[in-house]
Short mmCIF file of C-alpha atoms and ligand atoms in Angstrom, two decimals:
data_model
loop_
_atom_site.label_atom_id
_atom_site.label_comp_id
_atom_site.label_asym_id
_atom_site.label_seq_id
_atom_site.Cartn_x
_atom_site.Cartn_y
_atom_site.Cartn_z
CA UNK A 1 90.26 86.43 119.36
CA UNK A 2 92.23 86.09 122.63
CA UNK A 3 94.22 89.23 123.42
CA UNK A 4 98.03 89.60 122.28
CA UNK A 5 100.71 92.21 122.13
CA UNK A 6 101.50 93.69 118.96
CA UNK A 7 104.80 95.00 117.68
CA UNK A 8 105.84 96.42 114.38
CA UNK A 9 109.32 95.14 113.74
CA UNK A 10 112.01 97.63 112.28
CA UNK A 11 114.08 95.18 110.75
CA UNK A 12 114.51 91.34 110.22
CA UNK A 13 117.17 90.95 112.70
CA UNK A 14 114.42 92.75 115.22
CA UNK A 15 111.99 90.47 114.19
CA UNK A 16 113.93 87.22 114.39
CA UNK A 17 114.61 88.35 117.91
CA UNK A 18 111.07 89.04 118.74
CA UNK A 19 109.48 85.97 117.46
CA UNK A 20 110.28 83.39 119.71
CA UNK A 21 108.40 81.52 122.28
CA UNK A 22 104.84 81.89 122.09
CA UNK A 23 105.42 85.06 119.74
CA UNK A 24 104.38 84.79 116.15
CA UNK A 25 105.02 86.64 112.84
CA UNK A 26 102.31 88.39 111.28
CA UNK A 27 102.75 89.17 107.64
CA UNK A 28 99.81 89.80 105.36
CA UNK A 29 97.27 88.44 107.80
CA UNK A 30 95.27 86.64 105.61
CA UNK A 31 95.54 83.13 107.14
CA UNK A 32 96.82 84.37 110.62
CA UNK A 33 93.81 86.82 111.34
CA UNK A 34 91.05 84.50 110.17
CA UNK A 35 92.96 81.50 112.56
CA UNK A 36 93.08 83.85 115.54
CA UNK A 37 89.51 84.76 115.24
CA UNK A 38 88.48 81.05 115.45
CA UNK A 39 90.91 81.02 118.59
CA UNK A 40 92.82 77.92 116.72
CA UNK A 41 95.96 79.94 117.91
CA UNK A 42 96.67 81.93 120.73
CA UNK A 43 100.36 83.74 120.42
CA UNK A 44 101.18 85.79 123.43
CA UNK A 45 102.61 88.58 120.96
CA UNK A 46 102.28 89.47 117.09
CA UNK A 47 105.51 90.68 115.39
CA UNK A 48 104.37 92.61 112.39
CA UNK A 49 106.80 92.45 109.08
CA UNK A 50 104.57 94.98 107.64
CA UNK A 51 107.32 97.96 108.17
CA UNK A 52 110.22 96.18 106.86
CA UNK A 53 110.85 97.80 103.53
CA UNK A 54 113.75 95.49 102.56
CA UNK A 55 111.26 92.48 102.49
CA UNK A 56 109.30 93.93 99.61
CA UNK A 57 109.80 94.18 96.11
CA UNK A 58 110.64 92.09 92.81
CA UNK A 59 114.13 91.83 91.17
CA UNK A 60 115.02 90.30 87.86
CA UNK A 61 118.22 88.27 88.33
CA UNK A 62 120.10 85.99 85.99
CA UNK A 63 116.72 85.25 83.88
CA UNK A 64 114.45 84.28 86.85
CA UNK A 65 113.15 86.59 89.58
CA UNK A 66 113.40 87.43 93.28
CA UNK A 67 110.55 88.22 95.30
CA UNK A 68 110.88 89.72 98.74
CA UNK A 69 108.83 87.93 101.28
CA UNK A 70 106.42 90.67 101.87
CA UNK A 71 105.37 91.14 98.18
CA UNK A 72 101.73 90.89 97.99
CA UNK A 73 100.04 88.58 95.64
CA UNK A 74 98.59 91.59 93.64
CA UNK A 75 102.13 92.79 93.49
CA UNK A 76 103.58 89.51 91.95
CA UNK A 77 100.22 88.99 89.45
CA UNK A 78 100.87 92.72 88.00
CA UNK A 79 104.83 92.65 87.81
CA UNK A 80 106.18 93.37 84.43
CA UNK A 81 109.47 91.34 85.53
CA UNK A 82 107.38 88.38 86.63
CA UNK A 83 105.37 88.31 83.65
CA UNK A 84 108.57 88.27 81.20
CA UNK A 85 110.71 85.58 83.19
CA UNK A 86 107.80 83.57 84.44
CA UNK A 87 104.15 84.45 83.28
CA UNK A 88 103.04 81.16 85.12
CA UNK A 89 103.69 82.62 88.14
CA UNK A 90 102.11 85.93 87.32
CA UNK A 91 99.16 83.82 86.51
CA UNK A 92 99.10 81.70 89.54
CA UNK A 93 99.12 84.93 91.86
CA UNK A 94 96.53 86.35 89.79
CA UNK A 95 94.15 83.27 90.71
CA UNK A 96 94.50 83.42 94.52
CA UNK A 97 91.75 84.15 96.32
CA UNK A 98 90.02 87.67 95.50
CA UNK A 99 91.49 90.90 94.82
CA UNK A 100 91.21 92.23 98.61
CA UNK A 101 93.09 89.20 99.62
CA UNK A 102 95.83 89.46 96.95
CA UNK A 103 96.16 93.07 98.09
CA UNK A 104 97.10 91.97 101.73
CA UNK A 105 98.49 88.36 101.53
CA UNK A 106 102.32 87.68 100.81
CA UNK A 107 104.41 85.29 99.11
CA UNK A 108 106.37 84.84 102.33
CA UNK A 109 103.22 83.98 104.38
CA UNK A 110 101.78 81.56 102.19
CA UNK A 111 105.09 79.36 101.68
CA UNK A 112 105.76 79.50 105.44
CA UNK A 113 102.11 78.64 106.28
CA UNK A 114 102.45 75.81 103.63
CA UNK A 115 98.63 75.23 103.34
CA UNK A 116 98.01 71.70 101.71
CA UNK A 117 95.77 73.48 99.20
CA UNK A 118 97.90 76.93 98.99
CA UNK A 119 99.10 77.63 95.00
CA UNK A 120 102.63 78.91 95.67
CA UNK A 121 103.88 75.65 97.18
CA UNK A 122 103.17 74.09 93.87
CA UNK A 123 105.13 77.03 91.98
CA UNK A 124 108.24 76.71 94.40
CA UNK A 125 108.72 72.88 94.05
CA UNK A 126 108.04 72.66 90.22
CA UNK A 127 110.35 75.66 89.31
CA UNK A 128 113.02 74.44 91.71
CA UNK A 129 112.71 77.74 93.80
CA UNK A 130 115.23 78.52 96.56
CA UNK A 131 113.56 79.79 99.91
CA UNK A 132 115.97 82.48 101.58
CA UNK A 133 115.67 83.33 105.31
CA UNK A 134 117.63 85.22 107.70
CA UNK A 135 120.04 82.25 108.36
CA UNK A 136 120.17 80.01 105.14
CA UNK A 137 119.11 78.79 101.87
CA UNK A 138 116.41 76.04 101.33
CA UNK A 139 116.06 74.07 98.31
CA UNK A 140 111.91 74.08 97.79
CA UNK A 141 112.13 70.24 97.68
CA UNK A 142 113.50 70.29 101.03
CA UNK A 143 111.45 73.36 102.34
CA UNK A 144 107.76 71.89 102.44
CA UNK A 145 107.86 68.86 105.15
CA UNK A 146 104.32 68.18 105.54
CA UNK A 147 101.01 69.62 106.32
CA UNK A 148 101.37 73.21 107.72
CA UNK A 149 104.98 71.95 108.27
CA UNK A 150 108.03 73.54 106.76
CA UNK A 151 111.86 73.44 107.39
CA UNK A 152 111.73 76.64 109.11
CA UNK A 153 113.04 76.71 112.80
CA UNK A 154 111.95 79.09 115.55
CA UNK A 155 113.16 82.77 114.82
CA UNK A 156 113.71 81.85 111.31
CA UNK A 157 112.15 84.09 108.82
CA UNK A 158 111.67 84.09 105.04
CA UNK A 159 113.04 87.01 103.71
CA UNK A 160 112.93 85.78 99.73
CA UNK A 161 112.14 83.58 97.33
CA UNK A 162 114.31 82.90 94.13
CA UNK A 163 112.67 81.46 90.99
CA UNK A 164 114.83 80.41 88.17
CA UNK A 165 113.21 80.96 85.03
CA UNK A 166 111.92 77.55 83.15
CA UNK A 167 111.81 77.32 79.23
CA UNK A 168 108.17 76.98 79.64
CA UNK A 169 105.65 76.39 82.41
CA UNK A 170 102.14 76.53 83.34
CA UNK A 171 99.68 76.11 86.23
CA UNK A 172 96.50 74.74 86.39
CA UNK A 173 93.75 75.02 89.20
CA UNK A 174 90.80 73.07 89.92
CA UNK A 175 88.95 75.16 92.20
CA UNK A 176 87.06 74.06 95.07
CA UNK A 177 83.65 75.85 94.39
CA UNK A 178 83.23 77.10 97.62
CA UNK A 179 86.42 78.18 99.10
CA UNK A 180 88.32 78.82 95.64
CA UNK A 181 91.10 77.12 96.90
CA UNK A 182 92.79 74.03 94.71
CA UNK A 183 90.67 70.96 95.27
CA UNK A 184 93.86 70.07 92.81
CA UNK A 185 96.54 72.49 91.25
CA UNK A 186 99.20 71.29 89.07
CA UNK A 187 102.30 73.11 88.10
CA UNK A 188 104.35 71.70 85.28
CA UNK A 189 107.82 72.99 84.54
CA UNK A 190 110.11 72.59 81.57
CA UNK A 191 113.44 73.25 82.43
CA UNK A 192 117.20 72.61 81.11
CA UNK A 193 117.23 69.69 83.56
CA UNK A 194 114.20 68.17 82.71
CA UNK A 195 110.63 68.64 83.80
CA UNK A 196 109.30 69.09 86.88
CA UNK A 197 105.43 68.50 87.94
CA UNK A 198 104.36 69.54 91.17
CA UNK A 199 100.93 68.80 92.33
CA UNK A 200 98.97 70.97 95.40
CA UNK A 201 95.62 70.39 97.04
CA UNK A 202 95.60 66.53 96.81
CA UNK A 203 98.29 65.12 98.97
CA UNK A 204 97.51 64.19 102.36
CA UNK A 205 101.37 65.56 103.24
CA UNK A 206 100.63 68.44 101.19
CA UNK A 207 102.64 69.62 97.78
CA UNK A 208 104.09 66.73 95.92
CA UNK A 209 106.06 66.11 92.83
CA UNK A 210 104.85 63.04 90.21
CA UNK A 211 107.86 61.41 89.06
CA UNK A 212 106.09 59.34 86.56
CA UNK A 213 104.86 62.66 84.90
CA UNK A 214 108.26 64.01 84.96
CA UNK A 215 109.91 61.00 83.10
CA UNK A 216 107.16 61.01 80.30
CA UNK A 217 107.19 64.59 79.98
CA UNK A 218 110.90 64.91 79.94
CA UNK A 219 111.00 62.43 76.92
CA UNK A 220 108.07 63.81 75.29
CA UNK A 221 106.62 67.40 76.25
CA UNK A 222 103.07 66.62 75.06
CA UNK A 223 99.93 66.37 76.84
CA UNK A 224 99.45 62.68 75.00
CA UNK A 225 102.54 61.66 76.69
CA UNK A 226 100.56 61.39 79.82
CA UNK A 227 98.09 59.26 78.31
CA UNK A 228 97.61 55.87 80.00
CA UNK A 229 99.66 57.07 83.32
CA UNK A 230 97.87 56.01 86.39
CA UNK A 231 97.49 58.43 89.34
CA UNK A 232 97.35 55.96 92.24
CA UNK A 233 94.80 57.47 95.01
CA UNK A 234 96.73 56.09 97.70
CA UNK A 235 97.88 59.15 99.69
CA UNK A 236 95.68 61.67 98.42
CA UNK A 237 92.95 63.27 100.29
CA UNK A 238 89.35 62.23 100.48
CA UNK A 239 86.61 64.70 102.01
CA UNK A 240 83.30 66.32 101.54
CA UNK A 241 84.16 68.10 98.51
CA UNK A 242 86.26 65.19 96.35
CA UNK A 243 87.22 61.65 96.84
CA UNK A 244 90.85 60.51 96.47
CA UNK A 245 89.77 58.64 93.14
CA UNK A 246 88.16 61.78 92.20
CA UNK A 247 91.25 64.00 93.24
CA UNK A 248 93.81 61.22 91.12
CA UNK A 249 91.85 61.69 88.00
CA UNK A 250 91.99 65.67 88.18
CA UNK A 251 95.57 65.62 88.52
CA UNK A 252 95.60 63.95 85.32
CA UNK A 253 93.45 66.20 83.66
CA UNK A 254 95.18 69.49 85.02
CA UNK A 255 98.38 68.11 84.28
CA UNK A 256 97.51 67.54 80.65
CA UNK A 257 96.06 71.15 80.65
CA UNK A 258 98.95 72.47 82.15
CA UNK A 259 101.19 70.93 79.60
CA UNK A 260 98.71 72.21 76.65
CA UNK A 261 99.04 75.70 77.83
CA UNK A 262 102.89 76.08 79.10
CA UNK A 263 104.45 79.25 77.73
CA UNK B 1 97.16 96.39 127.62
CA UNK B 2 95.75 99.37 125.56
CA UNK B 3 97.78 101.01 122.79
CA UNK B 4 97.33 104.07 120.71
CA UNK B 5 96.58 104.12 117.02
CA UNK B 6 96.40 106.82 114.70
CA UNK B 7 95.62 107.19 110.89
CA UNK B 8 93.74 109.21 108.58
CA UNK B 9 90.01 107.84 107.91
CA UNK B 10 88.18 109.88 105.19
CA UNK B 11 90.60 112.77 105.22
CA UNK B 12 90.54 113.67 108.75
CA UNK B 13 93.19 112.60 111.35
CA UNK B 14 91.83 110.27 113.99
CA UNK B 15 93.03 108.19 116.74
CA UNK B 16 92.05 105.84 119.57
CA UNK B 17 92.86 103.68 122.27
CA UNK B 18 92.45 100.34 121.79
CA UNK B 19 93.32 96.65 122.65
CA UNK B 20 95.85 95.17 119.94
CA UNK B 21 93.57 92.71 119.06
CA UNK B 22 91.10 95.34 117.63
CA UNK B 23 90.16 94.74 114.15
CA UNK B 24 90.30 97.76 111.53
CA UNK B 25 86.35 97.35 111.08
CA UNK B 26 85.82 97.56 115.06
CA UNK B 27 87.84 100.92 114.96
CA UNK B 28 86.04 102.14 111.97
CA UNK B 29 82.40 101.25 113.49
CA UNK B 30 82.83 101.17 117.06
CA UNK B 31 85.40 103.76 118.18
CA UNK B 32 84.73 106.18 115.15
CA UNK B 33 81.18 105.32 114.75
CA UNK B 34 81.22 105.05 111.09
CA UNK B 35 78.98 102.12 110.38
CA UNK B 36 78.62 102.31 106.79
CA UNK B 37 81.33 99.35 106.65
CA UNK B 38 79.67 96.34 107.46
CA UNK B 39 80.66 92.67 109.09
CA UNK B 40 79.14 90.02 106.87
CA UNK B 41 80.91 86.92 107.67
CA UNK B 42 83.74 87.70 109.74
CA UNK B 43 85.56 84.88 108.28
CA UNK B 44 87.16 86.93 105.32
CA UNK B 45 85.11 85.81 102.42
CA UNK B 46 82.03 88.06 102.04
CA UNK B 47 83.69 91.56 101.24
CA UNK B 48 80.89 93.58 102.68
CA UNK B 49 83.79 95.06 105.22
CA UNK B 50 86.00 96.26 102.27
CA UNK B 51 87.46 99.64 102.58
CA UNK B 52 90.46 101.23 101.04
CA UNK B 53 93.93 101.42 102.96
CA UNK B 54 96.65 103.58 100.98
CA UNK B 55 94.60 103.41 98.15
CA UNK B 56 94.06 99.49 97.96
CA UNK B 57 90.95 97.53 98.83
CA UNK B 58 91.14 95.44 101.89
CA UNK B 59 88.74 93.32 103.99
CA UNK B 60 88.58 95.55 107.24
CA UNK B 61 87.75 92.36 109.06
CA UNK B 62 91.25 91.05 108.43
CA UNK B 63 93.42 93.72 109.22
CA UNK B 64 94.33 94.84 112.77
CA UNK B 65 93.61 98.54 113.18
CA UNK B 66 97.50 98.62 114.71
CA UNK B 67 98.41 97.20 111.22
CA UNK B 68 96.71 100.23 109.93
CA UNK B 69 98.73 102.82 111.90
CA UNK B 70 99.76 105.82 109.99
CA UNK B 71 97.61 104.80 106.77
CA UNK B 72 95.34 106.60 104.69
CA UNK B 73 92.02 104.75 104.98
CA UNK B 74 88.74 105.49 102.91
CA UNK B 75 85.41 104.07 103.85
CA UNK B 76 81.88 104.17 102.17
CA UNK B 77 81.33 107.32 104.10
CA UNK B 78 84.04 109.24 102.39
CA UNK B 79 82.82 108.55 99.00
CA UNK B 80 80.15 110.99 98.26
CA UNK B 81 81.33 114.65 98.02
CA UNK B 82 79.20 117.64 99.15
CA UNK B 83 76.04 115.82 99.69
CA UNK B 84 76.23 114.44 96.15
CA UNK B 85 76.38 110.69 95.66
CA UNK B 86 79.64 109.59 93.77
CA UNK B 87 78.83 108.18 90.28
CA UNK B 88 79.57 104.60 91.05
CA UNK B 89 77.02 105.14 94.20
CA UNK B 90 74.58 106.86 91.60
CA UNK B 91 75.18 104.03 89.12
CA UNK B 92 73.99 101.62 91.70
CA UNK B 93 70.81 103.40 92.48
CA UNK B 94 70.10 103.72 88.49
CA UNK B 95 70.79 100.47 87.71
CA UNK B 96 68.89 98.96 90.71
CA UNK B 97 72.45 97.25 91.88
CA UNK B 98 71.13 96.67 95.43
CA UNK B 99 68.22 95.35 97.41
CA UNK B 100 68.65 95.08 100.84
CA UNK B 101 71.67 97.21 100.68
CA UNK B 102 73.84 95.14 103.08
CA UNK B 103 76.62 94.19 100.82
CA UNK B 104 76.44 97.64 98.79
CA UNK B 105 79.37 99.51 100.87
CA UNK B 106 81.84 96.72 99.88
CA UNK B 107 80.69 96.29 96.19
CA UNK B 108 81.13 100.03 96.00
CA UNK B 109 84.51 100.02 97.53
CA UNK B 110 85.77 96.98 95.62
CA UNK B 111 84.17 98.68 92.51
CA UNK B 112 86.34 101.61 93.01
CA UNK B 113 89.45 99.90 93.37
CA UNK B 114 88.58 97.97 90.10
CA UNK B 115 88.37 101.30 88.04
CA UNK B 116 91.31 102.88 89.52
CA UNK B 117 93.31 100.13 87.87
CA UNK B 118 91.19 99.38 84.90
CA UNK B 119 89.10 102.51 83.38
CA UNK B 120 86.76 100.44 81.33
CA UNK B 121 86.59 97.06 82.40
CA UNK B 122 84.75 94.32 80.46
CA UNK B 123 81.73 92.23 82.01
CA UNK B 124 84.19 89.52 82.85
CA UNK B 125 86.46 91.42 84.62
CA UNK B 126 83.76 93.07 86.69
CA UNK B 127 82.77 89.39 87.55
CA UNK B 128 86.25 88.24 88.38
CA UNK B 129 87.00 91.25 90.54
CA UNK B 130 83.79 90.41 92.49
CA UNK B 131 85.02 86.96 93.46
CA UNK B 132 85.46 88.39 97.13
CA UNK B 133 81.95 90.26 97.54
CA UNK B 134 78.97 88.09 98.19
CA UNK B 135 75.59 89.44 97.68
CA UNK B 136 72.51 87.61 99.08
CA UNK B 137 69.83 89.29 97.42
CA UNK B 138 70.53 90.60 93.60
CA UNK B 139 71.83 87.71 91.64
CA UNK B 140 74.94 90.11 90.81
CA UNK B 141 73.66 90.87 87.17
CA UNK B 142 72.51 94.36 88.21
CA UNK B 143 75.74 94.99 90.37
CA UNK B 144 77.83 94.37 87.18
CA UNK B 145 75.98 96.54 85.29
CA UNK B 146 75.86 99.34 87.86
CA UNK B 147 79.70 99.15 88.07
CA UNK B 148 80.01 99.10 84.22
CA UNK B 149 77.69 102.22 84.11
CA UNK B 150 79.66 103.86 86.96
CA UNK B 151 82.89 103.02 85.53
CA UNK B 152 81.43 105.12 82.33
CA UNK B 153 80.27 107.94 84.35
CA UNK B 154 83.68 108.15 85.97
CA UNK B 155 85.49 108.22 82.65
C1 FAD C 1 89.17 84.45 101.55
C2 FAD C 1 90.67 83.84 101.32
C3 FAD C 1 90.76 83.21 100.12
C4 FAD C 1 92.20 82.70 100.10
N1 FAD C 1 92.35 81.88 98.95
C5 FAD C 1 93.53 81.46 98.46
C6 FAD C 1 93.94 80.79 97.25
O1 FAD C 1 93.01 80.11 96.51
N2 FAD C 1 94.94 80.14 97.50
C7 FAD C 1 96.16 80.31 98.32
O2 FAD C 1 97.21 79.76 98.11
N3 FAD C 1 95.81 81.02 99.39
C8 FAD C 1 94.79 81.53 99.37
N4 FAD C 1 94.52 82.16 100.55
C9 FAD C 1 95.72 82.49 101.51
C10 FAD C 1 96.50 83.72 101.20
O3 FAD C 1 97.17 83.42 100.16
C11 FAD C 1 97.39 84.35 102.42
O4 FAD C 1 97.88 85.45 102.15
C12 FAD C 1 98.36 83.44 102.62
O5 FAD C 1 98.22 82.08 102.60
C13 FAD C 1 99.37 83.47 103.90
O6 FAD C 1 99.95 85.00 103.46
P1 FAD C 1 99.80 86.05 104.53
O7 FAD C 1 100.82 86.80 103.97
O8 FAD C 1 98.55 86.49 104.56
O9 FAD C 1 100.59 85.32 106.00
P2 FAD C 1 100.04 85.48 107.33
O10 FAD C 1 98.50 85.18 107.52
O11 FAD C 1 100.32 86.82 107.86
O12 FAD C 1 100.90 84.71 108.13
C14 FAD C 1 100.87 83.11 107.94
C15 FAD C 1 101.63 82.18 108.66
O13 FAD C 1 102.84 82.41 108.17
C16 FAD C 1 104.03 82.97 108.92
N5 FAD C 1 104.78 83.76 108.24
C17 FAD C 1 104.30 84.68 107.64
N6 FAD C 1 105.20 85.54 106.80
C18 FAD C 1 106.39 84.81 107.18
C19 FAD C 1 107.76 84.89 107.04
N7 FAD C 1 108.24 85.91 106.17
N8 FAD C 1 108.56 84.21 107.51
C20 FAD C 1 108.27 83.17 108.44
N9 FAD C 1 107.13 83.03 108.81
C21 FAD C 1 105.85 83.91 108.36
C22 FAD C 1 102.91 83.33 110.08
O14 FAD C 1 103.90 83.36 111.54
C23 FAD C 1 101.66 82.52 110.13
O15 FAD C 1 102.07 81.36 110.85
C24 FAD C 1 93.06 82.84 100.98
C25 FAD C 1 92.95 83.68 101.97
C26 FAD C 1 91.76 84.14 102.55
C27 FAD C 1 91.38 85.13 103.26
S1 FES C 2 82.75 90.58 106.99
FE1 FES C 2 84.76 90.91 106.14
S2 FES C 2 84.79 89.72 104.54
FE2 FES C 2 82.90 89.29 105.33
S1 FES C 3 71.56 93.66 98.08
FE1 FES C 3 71.03 92.15 99.97
S2 FES C 3 73.43 91.32 99.98
FE2 FES C 3 73.38 92.25 98.21
#
């Protein structure tokens, strides 16, 4: 690791002021610290959000939930509010990494990082979540803009994420057998406005919606409704773990399982 | 630019002058000389570095010492009391839950966090909980048995 300065921010305003130029925010550090160890990043300063109490916590609101950016994956997985409003979201959090990672990693860090194999981006997009920052509110559809790319600007900090409750939803993840990240993860949400399907792990540009599945499921919410809908392998990842064709096939399988499991 | 960190480790107040990039595991091993916490992978995957920070299991190779400022840290050295092994440690010995022992401190610390939240874990729950703890020797079977026995002994 290259050396850097370290600052514990006292407030979001403090952090926003400090996190400019070569400085970087650190939340749970479960992505950033491994990156620093590999010398893939060399920030001049780390600005730690760890002391800002306002960023931690889960509120039930208007049938859905609002989750503070510094809330850990373990807290989401064990939250009575989340289990009641959106059980699929608690299940997703429980499936991230391992217990020690879930005790440190945060929802804000996960969405800000937008790893193409991360789980939360699929939930945000399928549930039509709103990402709240210190500057504005951004619809999930507009937030995730590409591989490790988001709509966040310099000095912009995710403060919370609001998830409206769906009628039913489920997340199904086909784990990479070594890393346990999603080789393919599919989040299906049946909402009043129709069905939304988001796919992570598979796309060259990160999370994406699967329109043909959404249309079929909006007419008939059953696994059989997806029979015969071909998933094009174009634009999907090919790597040593799986070819694009294989990922295309697994997208269908995971989507059907998610529909069957939705509650 | 060295900074000072202070925290409580195994019930004792400690502090040290460190570079900001110092990992908690380096502070524990190199500054405090507590070498029971191991570094197996350094890529956040193996769990041999697991300690408790404010009562929760974390990978001490993936948290800066500065992030643990003011925290209450428990390492494997703080688990036995008055020269007597903790029931979970005793269960690892009884059930042959270790061979080379490299992964064992992390296994025990993870197991203690599991039992804190789940007094009577099933075999499947134990196996799921060990997702982030890798053992190159035992094949896990006796570790799972040891944790089940340790949980019973702690009840
Ligand atoms: C062994 C292991 C297994 C894992 N498995 C999975 C998995 O299966 N699925 C999965 O989804 N993830 C997995 N992860 C990643 C984990 O979920 C991370 O916790 C998460 O991606 C990042 O959150 P963090 O709080 O640790 O962020 P950090 O590492 O602290 O930060 C990540 C990035 O986001 C920025 N950032 C953080 N918070 C904010 C904020 N509030 N506003 C603006 N920018 C911010 C930082 O500057 C940094 O660039 C795994 C990690 C490890 C180590
Ligand atoms: S040394 Fe920390 S997880 Fe392997
Ligand atoms: S006993 Fe040797 S690594 Fe587990």
